[in-house]
Amino acid sequence: MIKIENLSVSFGAAEAVKNVTLEIGAGEILGVVGESGSGKSVTALTLMGLVSETARITSGRISFDKETLLEAGKPYDKALYRKFLGCRMSMVFQEPMTSLNPTKRAGRQVEEMLRLHREAWRPQGSEASGGERKRKGRELPGALTERDKAEGEDIRRRVLEIFRAVGLKDEERVYESFPHQLSGGMRQRVMIAMAAVLRPDLMVCDEPTTALDVTVQNQIIELLREINEKQKNAMLFITHDLNLARRLCHRVAVMKDGRVVETGPTEELFKNPREEYTRKLMEAVPSRMRKYGGIADSFAREYMGERPGEQIRGRGVCGEMEGPGDTERAENTEGPGDAVLEVRDLSVYYQEGSNSLFARNRKKCAVEAATFAIRRGEVLGLVGESGCGKTSLSKAILGMNRDIRGSVVHHSPHPQMIFQDPYGSLNPAKTIGWLLQEPLRARGRREASFRMSEADRRAAAYDMLRKIGLPETYYARKPAQLSGGQRQRVSIGQALITEPGLVIADEPVSALDVTIQAQIMELMQKFREEMGLSYLFISHDINVIYQMSDRIMVMKDGRIIEQGDTETVFHSPKEAYTRLLLSES
Amino acid sequence: MRYLGKKFITLIITLFMVSVAAFVAFQIIPGDVVTSILGTEATPEREEQLRAELGLDQPPAKRYVNWITDVLRGDLGVSYRYSKNMNEMMPVTELIGDKLPVTLCLAAVSLFLIILVSIPLGVLWARSRNRILDAALSVATQVSMAIPSFFLGILVTYLLGICLKLFTPGGYVSYRESFWGFLGYLLFPAVSVAIPKIAMTARFLRNSLLTEMGSDYVRTAYSKGCSDKRVMYGHVLRNAMMPVVTFLGMIIAEIVAGSIVVEQVFGLPGVGRLLISSISTRDFPVVEILILYITFVVIFVYFLVDVLYRVIDPRISGR
């Protein structure tokens, strides 16, 4: 039904999409899988006519039911597209937080879809009156005719209906809500409602679940499947997550560097991937089936052009780790056993309310009575959905939030933190070398014994650069010249250059592609072995946690509901919520 | 509602603090009022008498309390400089009451012009795909922002008044005589006040619109099949107006507090001119009241902006 033939799109000199040919049959879900920068989103946006104006279509054509939407060399036909957009093809975007207009009520935004395309749902014959009535309405604002009122009610009824259909339970309230009053999952449901309300022939979903929690992710996937089954519409499902594609799609196309490298029915493709790349991609996905074996490392060398650090092939299960640097370090600890961190009955509060002179500050509890310890050389995984208090807890441990009750005892000097966002957490104006030196400089300012000469600092930075697997030439580069994975390496280097005993990693791989994810996790494991580090490893992704951690804590609504050995928790979870998390991923 | 109450209390406190500061400042500034009124030739008895008459023989704290209670009762005191006739002092109320409508009307007309012109201009500019128009607007706004207001006043007087004879320069008509005549004259100073502000606001709105056009929700709107117009007026404009409202608030505060230079150039008997003459003649009761007035206007306008913000942006009122 929809044909993309030989499509090439370029931005300036760079070709983002190269000779892509895709076909989507009626009622079919086609998955397009690839890493960021593989051209999958550009393909989708070009199909929708929404690609930015700087893009040039250099070859190919796109047709929809025999009608040609777009052809290389011909100007973009706005009027033609407007007939298709919304009513025959619609789109669900990745970012539910920003894809809805913040100043319009959710219901109104879905209504707009119906008002824009009256011809798509109103009975034949009344179409002509639509335009006429519109003109009248403009002359007499406020003077609603009976017909208008009836139509308004009809539209409202349809919107509430679709809200119910996409699983928004309290549909009246959602209708009147502004986007900021809804959760991420609810917003994405509103987006889907908007895209599905006119029963389009094609729904394009661009990473619709990436920004959502695992449990919500699954509900959204189920919802899309349900819509596909009920409305019989075709879907183009774009994702970087092979598991999701496998669960939802009938056929899958794998994209790399702007090309489609392999296409086929889902199961066939997963069982017998023909292309090397597909196989590597599948192997890089974190899974509970298998712990590390250096796949990511070799993958990096072959495909990503990134030079990995020293390799630790076949270093197998992390649970066996004892921590090589233990013995000499353990001597100067004062605490019981070999704990680097002890947290007892820690409750963390935050202030709610404005900074105004008169605002009564309400305290809210983000973390309730958390008790745990991290041993030397141990990785403690902390898993939970967004808003469960993971970040509040980690900030309190580092003393960044002092509004706490209970005790936090550090037995290691200078715990450090690695942050989630490798784009925002490095000062864009400084060079990598400067950034790596900064922790040393800061520490030297505080403690005279740590003061280092400029040359020593530079040597330390070069040394760290090598350890994090970046070439020395990167010393003088700025963060903007690095990829996401390379930046995260720099963040890790920054955290480790002062040789801390404990590192808190707050979702360090969540913003990265799967293959890069694997490399970063491997790098973190390497440092743990070399330096006898302990990690508090925070993630919402239970598979990532499984791979990294010796022990696991599960957090929900500010409470630690379960903690124990990784294997124990995974194989015999005590809590229903843990079971839910496990089953959903 | 509770929010408004809080804001109101803040307003009162600020006014109180400013009144203290203004009062204290004029105690510190050198120069004796009595000598400056009577001149150096007056007898000591006459000086004492005037001092007592003005209440200047009392300690400063007491004088402040007297002054502020009088002000709260609506008695703003008397001017040291102006007098009604030989025997009567000029009450500040009357003095300001005469000038205030001029300044307020000037501000209102200017604001009307600013909004009337800058918003369509900003939208047109943001939508223009025409390079020549874009460049022309860019240069025009740049130039009109850069011209000093006194020079703009002179230009307007010369071009519109003397060359085109649209109004008589210096021929101010009091609003007491003819309101329409007054408004007709006011239009031209208002134009000189408005032109640079129009340029700034239009530029600001255009940038805000262009930023908003890059938002995700705009892409969503296009994906629904909205036309360019619909996206602009139905989605983008309201969101883009938010920073512009703050900006307009700053402008309003500025022009209501007195367009001193423009009043001078066009010979308008407004608050700005009064302020200058009172400062130079140490007419403290008048200056103090004017300071309070300006403070009040600025805070009040910001208060209004705050309220308006809540109307435009639902995310704020939720908190």
Short mmCIF file of C-alpha atoms in Angstrom, two decimals, chain B residues 22-301:
data_model
loop_
_atom_site.label_atom_id
_atom_site.label_comp_id
_atom_site.label_asym_id
_atom_site.label_seq_id
_atom_site.Cartn_x
_atom_site.Cartn_y
_atom_site.Cartn_z
CA ALA B 22 13.22 57.98 49.67
CA PHE B 23 12.62 59.86 52.89
CA VAL B 24 16.01 58.99 54.33
CA ALA B 25 17.76 59.88 51.10
CA PHE B 26 16.46 63.42 51.22
CA GLN B 27 17.61 63.82 54.80
CA ILE B 28 21.12 62.95 53.74
CA ILE B 29 21.33 65.01 50.58
CA PRO B 30 22.97 68.34 51.42
CA GLY B 31 21.16 71.62 50.94
CA ASP B 32 18.69 73.38 53.20
CA VAL B 33 15.17 73.75 51.89
CA VAL B 34 14.48 76.91 53.83
CA THR B 35 17.47 78.76 52.51
CA SER B 36 16.71 77.62 49.03
CA ILE B 37 13.16 78.97 49.32
CA LEU B 38 13.88 82.24 51.07
CA GLY B 39 17.30 82.94 49.72
CA THR B 40 20.35 83.88 51.80
CA GLU B 41 19.06 87.35 52.62
CA ALA B 42 16.20 86.30 54.88
CA THR B 43 16.17 87.04 58.61
CA PRO B 44 16.70 84.15 61.07
CA GLU B 45 13.21 84.77 62.50
CA ARG B 46 11.63 84.32 59.07
CA GLU B 47 13.65 81.16 58.56
CA GLU B 48 12.53 79.73 61.92
CA GLN B 49 8.97 80.56 61.12
CA LEU B 50 9.06 78.79 57.77
CA ARG B 51 10.84 75.83 59.29
CA ALA B 52 8.05 75.45 61.82
CA GLU B 53 5.43 75.95 59.15
CA LEU B 54 6.89 73.13 57.08
CA GLY B 55 7.35 70.96 60.17
CA LEU B 56 11.07 70.79 59.59
CA ASP B 57 11.92 71.60 63.20
CA GLN B 58 10.88 68.14 64.35
CA PRO B 59 13.15 65.04 64.48
CA PRO B 60 13.32 63.01 61.23
CA ALA B 61 11.62 59.88 62.61
CA LYS B 62 8.64 61.90 63.75
CA ARG B 63 8.52 63.72 60.45
CA TYR B 64 8.51 60.44 58.56
CA VAL B 65 5.63 59.12 60.64
CA ASN B 66 3.69 62.33 60.15
CA TRP B 67 4.38 62.30 56.45
CA ILE B 68 3.47 58.68 55.86
CA THR B 69 0.26 58.88 57.90
CA ASP B 70 -0.71 61.98 55.94
CA VAL B 71 0.04 60.21 52.68
CA LEU B 72 -2.07 57.23 53.74
CA ARG B 73 -4.91 59.59 54.55
CA GLY B 74 -4.59 61.00 51.06
CA ASP B 75 -2.87 64.23 52.04
CA LEU B 76 0.31 64.26 50.04
CA GLY B 77 1.65 67.46 51.56
CA VAL B 78 2.49 70.74 49.91
CA SER B 79 5.07 71.70 47.38
CA TYR B 80 7.93 73.86 48.54
CA ARG B 81 8.19 75.49 45.20
CA TYR B 82 4.88 75.95 43.58
CA SER B 83 2.20 78.04 45.17
CA LYS B 84 -1.38 78.64 44.20
CA ASN B 85 -1.18 82.33 44.90
CA MET B 86 0.69 84.61 47.24
CA ASN B 87 -0.83 83.20 50.43
CA GLU B 88 -1.59 79.58 49.67
CA MET B 89 0.78 76.63 49.29
CA MET B 90 0.30 74.26 46.37
CA PRO B 91 -0.84 70.82 47.51
CA VAL B 92 1.16 68.00 45.84
CA THR B 93 -2.11 66.23 45.08
CA GLU B 94 -3.23 69.04 42.89
CA LEU B 95 0.14 69.44 41.30
CA ILE B 96 0.44 65.79 40.32
CA GLY B 97 -3.25 65.38 39.66
CA ASP B 98 -2.82 67.87 36.87
CA LYS B 99 0.12 66.11 35.22
CA LEU B 100 -0.70 62.49 35.80
CA PRO B 101 -3.46 62.19 33.19
CA VAL B 102 -1.08 63.54 30.56
CA THR B 103 1.57 60.95 31.27
CA LEU B 104 -0.92 58.12 31.63
CA CYS B 105 -2.66 59.02 28.38
CA LEU B 106 0.67 59.24 26.60
CA ALA B 107 1.59 55.81 27.95
CA ALA B 108 -1.78 54.33 26.99
CA VAL B 109 -1.64 55.67 23.44
CA SER B 110 1.97 54.52 23.05
CA LEU B 111 1.16 51.07 24.37
CA PHE B 112 -1.80 50.81 22.06
CA LEU B 113 0.45 51.67 19.12
CA ILE B 114 3.14 49.24 20.26
CA ILE B 115 0.77 46.30 20.52
CA LEU B 116 -1.17 47.23 17.42
CA VAL B 117 1.91 47.33 15.23
CA SER B 118 4.52 45.07 16.78
CA ILE B 119 2.52 41.86 17.03
CA PRO B 120 1.39 41.69 13.40
CA LEU B 121 4.83 42.87 12.38
CA GLY B 122 6.55 40.16 14.40
CA VAL B 123 4.26 37.48 12.99
CA LEU B 124 4.74 38.74 9.45
CA TRP B 125 8.47 38.80 9.96
CA ALA B 126 8.63 35.29 11.36
CA ARG B 127 6.52 33.96 8.50
CA SER B 128 8.32 35.79 5.76
CA ARG B 129 10.26 33.55 3.45
CA ASN B 130 11.23 36.61 1.48
CA ARG B 131 14.85 37.50 1.98
CA ILE B 132 14.46 41.12 0.96
CA LEU B 133 11.61 41.69 3.40
CA ASP B 134 13.57 39.94 6.08
CA ALA B 135 16.63 42.08 5.54
CA ALA B 136 14.58 45.27 5.26
CA LEU B 137 12.82 44.60 8.56
CA SER B 138 16.08 43.71 10.17
CA VAL B 139 17.69 46.97 9.16
CA ALA B 140 14.61 49.05 9.93
CA THR B 141 14.26 47.70 13.44
CA GLN B 142 17.95 47.98 14.10
CA VAL B 143 17.93 51.63 13.08
CA SER B 144 14.82 52.57 15.02
CA MET B 145 16.15 50.89 18.14
CA ALA B 146 19.37 52.81 17.87
CA ILE B 147 17.97 56.31 17.38
CA PRO B 148 17.92 58.24 20.67
CA SER B 149 14.41 59.23 21.64
CA PHE B 150 15.03 62.97 21.72
CA PHE B 151 16.25 62.83 18.15
CA LEU B 152 13.28 60.73 17.14
CA GLY B 153 11.09 63.34 18.80
CA ILE B 154 12.74 66.05 16.76
CA LEU B 155 12.39 64.01 13.59
CA VAL B 156 8.70 63.41 14.23
CA THR B 157 8.17 67.08 14.98
CA TYR B 158 9.96 68.08 11.84
CA LEU B 159 8.55 65.53 9.41
CA LEU B 160 4.99 65.16 10.67
CA GLY B 161 4.60 68.58 12.22
CA ILE B 162 6.49 71.03 10.08
CA CYS B 163 6.69 69.31 6.70
CA LEU B 164 3.37 67.47 6.62
CA LYS B 165 1.61 69.86 8.98
CA LEU B 166 -0.26 67.05 10.72
CA PHE B 167 0.00 68.83 14.04
CA THR B 168 1.29 72.10 15.43
CA PRO B 169 4.56 71.61 17.24
CA GLY B 170 4.36 73.10 20.70
CA GLY B 171 0.64 73.59 20.31
CA TYR B 172 -0.31 71.45 23.27
CA VAL B 173 -4.02 71.31 23.89
CA SER B 174 -5.01 70.65 27.50
CA TYR B 175 -7.38 67.74 28.05
CA ARG B 176 -9.53 70.15 30.00
CA GLU B 177 -10.14 72.19 26.87
CA SER B 178 -10.69 69.51 24.28
CA PHE B 179 -10.13 65.85 24.85
CA TRP B 180 -9.93 65.00 21.17
CA GLY B 181 -7.59 67.85 20.49
CA PHE B 182 -5.47 66.64 23.37
CA LEU B 183 -5.46 63.10 22.01
CA GLY B 184 -4.68 64.37 18.54
CA TYR B 185 -1.62 66.15 19.84
CA LEU B 186 -0.62 63.25 22.02
CA LEU B 187 -0.53 60.89 19.07
CA PHE B 188 2.77 62.31 17.85
CA PRO B 189 4.79 62.10 21.04
CA ALA B 190 3.28 58.64 21.40
CA VAL B 191 4.67 57.73 17.98
CA SER B 192 8.14 58.80 19.08
CA VAL B 193 7.82 56.76 22.26
CA ALA B 194 6.46 53.76 20.40
CA ILE B 195 8.79 53.42 17.42
CA PRO B 196 11.85 52.02 19.20
CA LYS B 197 9.67 49.84 21.42
CA ILE B 198 7.80 48.52 18.41
CA ALA B 199 11.10 47.56 16.85
CA MET B 200 12.24 45.79 20.00
CA THR B 201 8.97 43.98 20.58
CA ALA B 202 8.64 42.88 16.96
CA ARG B 203 12.18 41.57 16.97
CA PHE B 204 11.63 39.83 20.27
CA LEU B 205 8.37 38.28 19.11
CA ARG B 206 9.93 37.12 15.88
CA ASN B 207 12.77 35.39 17.68
CA SER B 208 10.37 33.84 20.13
CA LEU B 209 8.16 32.62 17.28
CA LEU B 210 11.07 31.13 15.41
CA THR B 211 12.23 29.31 18.53
CA GLU B 212 8.75 27.95 19.09
CA MET B 213 8.49 26.89 15.45
CA GLY B 214 11.28 24.44 16.14
CA SER B 215 9.37 22.76 18.99
CA ASP B 216 8.17 19.21 18.88
CA TYR B 217 4.53 20.16 19.24
CA VAL B 218 4.76 22.17 16.04
CA ARG B 219 5.85 19.07 14.20
CA THR B 220 2.93 17.27 15.80
CA ALA B 221 0.59 19.98 14.56
CA TYR B 222 1.92 19.63 11.03
CA SER B 223 1.57 15.88 11.24
CA LYS B 224 -2.11 16.40 11.95
CA GLY B 225 -2.45 18.21 8.66
CA CYS B 226 -2.58 21.76 9.98
CA SER B 227 -1.86 24.53 7.50
CA ASP B 228 0.93 27.03 8.13
CA LYS B 229 -1.62 29.58 9.24
CA ARG B 230 -3.33 27.21 11.61
CA VAL B 231 0.01 26.19 13.15
CA MET B 232 0.96 29.84 13.62
CA TYR B 233 -2.28 31.14 15.09
CA GLY B 234 -3.64 27.99 16.68
CA HIS B 235 -0.47 26.71 18.31
CA VAL B 236 2.64 28.80 18.14
CA LEU B 237 1.50 32.35 18.80
CA ARG B 238 0.20 31.78 22.29
CA ASN B 239 3.30 29.95 23.39
CA ALA B 240 5.55 32.51 21.78
CA MET B 241 3.70 35.37 23.48
CA MET B 242 4.80 34.31 26.95
CA PRO B 243 8.25 35.89 26.95
CA VAL B 244 6.84 38.81 24.98
CA VAL B 245 4.36 39.54 27.76
CA THR B 246 7.21 39.88 30.23
CA PHE B 247 9.01 42.11 27.79
CA LEU B 248 5.92 44.26 27.27
CA GLY B 249 5.59 44.53 31.03
CA MET B 250 9.06 46.03 31.22
CA ILE B 251 8.19 48.45 28.46
CA ILE B 252 4.93 49.49 30.10
CA ALA B 253 6.66 50.12 33.39
CA GLU B 254 9.18 52.22 31.57
CA ILE B 255 6.73 54.42 29.70
CA VAL B 256 4.22 54.84 32.50
CA ALA B 257 6.96 55.89 34.88
CA GLY B 258 7.48 58.85 32.62
CA SER B 259 8.81 59.43 29.19
CA ILE B 260 10.90 62.28 30.45
CA VAL B 261 12.75 63.15 27.28
CA VAL B 262 9.75 62.95 25.00
CA GLU B 263 7.65 65.10 27.32
CA GLN B 264 10.40 67.66 27.23
CA VAL B 265 10.72 67.66 23.45
CA PHE B 266 6.99 67.97 22.81
CA GLY B 267 6.34 70.38 25.65
CA LEU B 268 3.93 68.07 27.40
CA PRO B 269 3.15 69.05 30.99
CA GLY B 270 3.53 65.48 32.29
CA VAL B 271 5.02 63.77 35.29
CA GLY B 272 8.45 63.45 33.68
CA ARG B 273 8.89 67.17 33.39
CA LEU B 274 7.59 67.73 36.90
CA LEU B 275 10.13 65.24 38.20
CA ILE B 276 13.03 67.03 36.59
CA SER B 277 12.02 70.45 37.80
CA SER B 278 11.30 69.19 41.33
CA ILE B 279 14.66 67.54 41.64
CA SER B 280 16.52 70.60 40.47
CA THR B 281 14.65 72.84 42.90
CA ARG B 282 14.77 70.41 45.84
CA ASP B 283 11.02 70.21 46.00
CA PHE B 284 11.24 67.12 48.17
CA PRO B 285 7.58 66.48 48.94
CA VAL B 286 6.91 66.29 45.21
CA VAL B 287 9.94 64.12 44.47
CA GLU B 288 9.10 61.71 47.27
CA ILE B 289 5.58 61.27 46.04
CA LEU B 290 6.78 60.80 42.47
CA ILE B 291 9.20 58.12 43.62
CA LEU B 292 6.35 56.33 45.34
CA TYR B 293 4.22 56.69 42.23
CA ILE B 294 6.88 55.26 39.93
CA THR B 295 7.57 52.39 42.31
CA PHE B 296 3.91 51.65 42.55
CA VAL B 297 3.47 51.69 38.78
CA VAL B 298 6.40 49.39 38.15
CA ILE B 299 5.40 46.85 40.76
CA PHE B 300 1.77 47.00 39.77
CA VAL B 301 2.56 46.40 36.11
#
